[in-house]
CSV table of C-alpha atoms in Angstrom, one decimal:
chain,number,residue,atom,x,y,z
B,1,MET,CA,18.9,48.6,37.0
B,2,THR,CA,22.2,48.1,35.1
B,3,ILE,CA,23.7,45.6,32.7
B,4,VAL,CA,27.1,44.3,33.6
B,5,VAL,CA,29.5,43.0,30.9
B,6,GLY,CA,32.8,41.2,31.5
B,7,TYR,CA,35.1,42.6,28.9
B,8,VAL,CA,38.4,41.3,27.7
B,9,PRO,CA,40.1,42.3,24.3
B,10,THR,CA,39.3,39.0,22.6
B,11,PRO,CA,36.7,38.0,20.0
B,12,GLU,CA,34.6,36.6,22.8
B,13,GLY,CA,34.9,39.9,24.8
B,14,GLU,CA,33.9,41.9,21.7
B,15,ALA,CA,30.9,39.7,21.2
B,16,ALA,CA,29.9,40.2,24.8
B,17,LEU,CA,30.3,44.0,24.5
B,18,THR,CA,28.3,44.2,21.4
B,19,ALA,CA,25.5,42.1,22.9
B,20,ALA,CA,25.6,44.2,26.1
B,21,VAL,CA,25.3,47.5,24.2
B,22,THR,CA,22.4,46.1,22.3
B,23,GLU,CA,20.6,45.0,25.5
B,24,ALA,CA,21.4,48.3,27.3
B,25,LEU,CA,19.9,50.3,24.4
B,26,ARG,CA,16.9,47.9,24.1
B,27,ARG,CA,16.2,48.0,27.9
B,28,GLU,CA,17.1,51.7,28.3
B,29,GLU,CA,19.5,50.8,31.1
B,30,PRO,CA,23.1,51.9,31.8
B,31,LEU,CA,26.0,49.6,31.0
B,32,HIS,CA,28.8,48.7,33.5
B,33,VAL,CA,31.8,47.4,31.7
B,34,LEU,CA,34.2,45.4,33.9
B,35,ASN,CA,37.8,44.6,32.8
B,36,THR,CA,39.7,42.7,35.3
B,37,ALA,CA,43.0,40.9,35.8
B,38,ARG,CA,44.2,38.8,38.7
B,39,GLY,CA,47.5,40.7,39.1
B,40,ASP,CA,49.6,37.6,39.4
B,41,SER,CA,51.5,38.3,36.2
B,42,LEU,CA,53.5,41.4,35.1
B,43,VAL,CA,51.7,41.5,31.8
B,44,ASP,CA,48.1,40.3,31.4
B,45,GLY,CA,46.7,40.6,27.9
B,46,ARG,CA,43.1,40.6,29.3
B,47,PHE,CA,43.7,43.9,31.1
B,48,ILE,CA,43.3,46.8,28.7
B,49,SER,CA,45.7,49.7,28.5
B,50,GLU,CA,44.8,53.4,29.1
B,51,ASP,CA,44.8,53.9,25.3
B,52,ALA,CA,42.4,51.0,24.8
B,53,VAL,CA,40.2,52.4,27.6
B,54,GLN,CA,40.0,55.7,25.7
B,55,ALA,CA,39.1,53.9,22.5
B,56,LEU,CA,36.5,51.9,24.3
B,57,ARG,CA,35.0,55.1,25.8
B,58,ALA,CA,34.8,56.6,22.3
B,59,ARG,CA,33.1,53.5,20.9
B,60,LEU,CA,30.6,53.5,23.7
B,61,ASP,CA,30.0,57.3,23.4
B,62,GLU,CA,29.2,56.7,19.8
B,63,SER,CA,26.7,54.0,20.6
B,64,GLY,CA,24.6,56.3,22.7
B,65,VAL,CA,24.5,54.0,25.7
B,66,VAL,CA,25.0,55.4,29.2
B,67,PHE,CA,28.1,53.6,30.6
B,68,GLU,CA,30.9,53.3,33.1
B,69,ILE,CA,34.1,51.4,32.8
B,70,GLU,CA,35.7,49.7,35.8
B,71,GLN,CA,39.1,48.0,35.9
B,72,LYS,CA,40.1,45.8,38.8
B,73,VAL,CA,43.4,44.2,39.7
B,74,ARG,CA,42.8,42.6,43.1
B,75,GLY,CA,44.0,39.0,42.8
B,76,ASN,CA,40.5,37.6,42.4
B,77,GLU,CA,39.2,35.3,39.7
B,78,ALA,CA,37.3,37.1,36.9
B,79,ALA,CA,34.1,35.2,37.8
B,80,GLU,CA,34.2,36.6,41.4
B,81,GLU,CA,34.7,40.1,40.2
B,82,VAL,CA,31.8,39.9,37.7
B,83,VAL,CA,29.4,38.5,40.2
B,84,GLU,CA,30.5,41.0,42.9
B,85,ALA,CA,30.1,43.9,40.5
B,86,ALA,CA,26.6,42.7,39.4
B,87,ASP,CA,25.5,42.4,43.0
B,88,ARG,CA,27.0,45.9,43.9
B,89,VAL,CA,25.2,47.7,41.0
B,90,LYS,CA,22.1,45.6,41.3
B,91,ALA,CA,22.4,44.3,37.8
B,92,SER,CA,19.4,43.2,35.8
B,93,LEU,CA,21.6,41.2,33.5
B,94,ILE,CA,25.2,39.9,33.2
B,95,VAL,CA,26.6,39.5,29.7
B,96,ILE,CA,29.7,37.2,29.1
B,97,GLY,CA,31.5,35.9,26.1
B,98,LEU,CA,32.1,32.1,25.7
B,99,ARG,CA,35.1,30.5,24.1
B,100,ARG,CA,35.2,27.1,22.6
B,101,ARG,CA,36.8,24.5,24.9
B,102,SER,CA,37.0,20.8,24.9
B,103,PRO,CA,35.1,18.9,27.7
B,104,THR,CA,38.5,17.8,29.0
B,105,GLY,CA,39.8,21.3,29.2
B,106,LYS,CA,36.7,22.4,31.1
B,107,LEU,CA,37.1,19.5,33.5
B,108,ILE,CA,40.8,20.1,34.2
B,109,THR,CA,40.9,23.9,34.4
B,110,GLY,CA,37.3,24.8,35.2
B,111,SER,CA,35.4,27.6,33.6
B,112,GLN,CA,35.0,31.2,34.6
B,113,ALA,CA,31.8,31.3,32.6
B,114,GLN,CA,30.4,28.3,34.4
B,115,ARG,CA,31.2,29.9,37.8
B,116,ILE,CA,29.4,33.1,36.7
B,117,LEU,CA,26.4,31.1,35.5
B,118,LEU,CA,26.2,29.2,38.8
B,119,ASP,CA,26.9,32.1,41.2
B,120,ALA,CA,25.1,35.0,39.6
B,121,ASN,CA,22.0,36.4,41.3
B,122,CYS,CA,20.5,37.7,38.1
B,123,PRO,CA,20.0,36.4,34.5
B,124,VAL,CA,23.2,35.8,32.5
B,125,LEU,CA,23.4,36.1,28.7
B,126,ALA,CA,26.3,34.1,27.3
B,127,VAL,CA,27.3,34.8,23.7
B,128,LYS,CA,29.9,33.3,21.4
B,129,ALA,CA,32.1,35.0,18.9
B,130,ASP,CA,31.5,34.5,15.2
């Protein structure tokens, strides 16, 4: 089985990646890192550059975990991409980072994390940044 982590270059994304690497090593399972953007903007800070991908590869190589990095720009919401990737690779666990939001903000704009928690077909580990 595989561990899927939704990664964005934010403190929450870094916390998710750190937790996912720890789980992958503990469970002796490969790690599938998913970085996605909707593609509805010319510049999306959540989508990492090729240089950042190379730095991420070096970091994961150093950790000793078996991994693959996938980047998607298909116009889908991040939650859809994460759940689809987890189903495709038959994930044993999804790891996501949570950011602090007000209840009103969650009500008005929804939550990608909430959608992953509700739609996932495997356990989800949700972590917060320090």
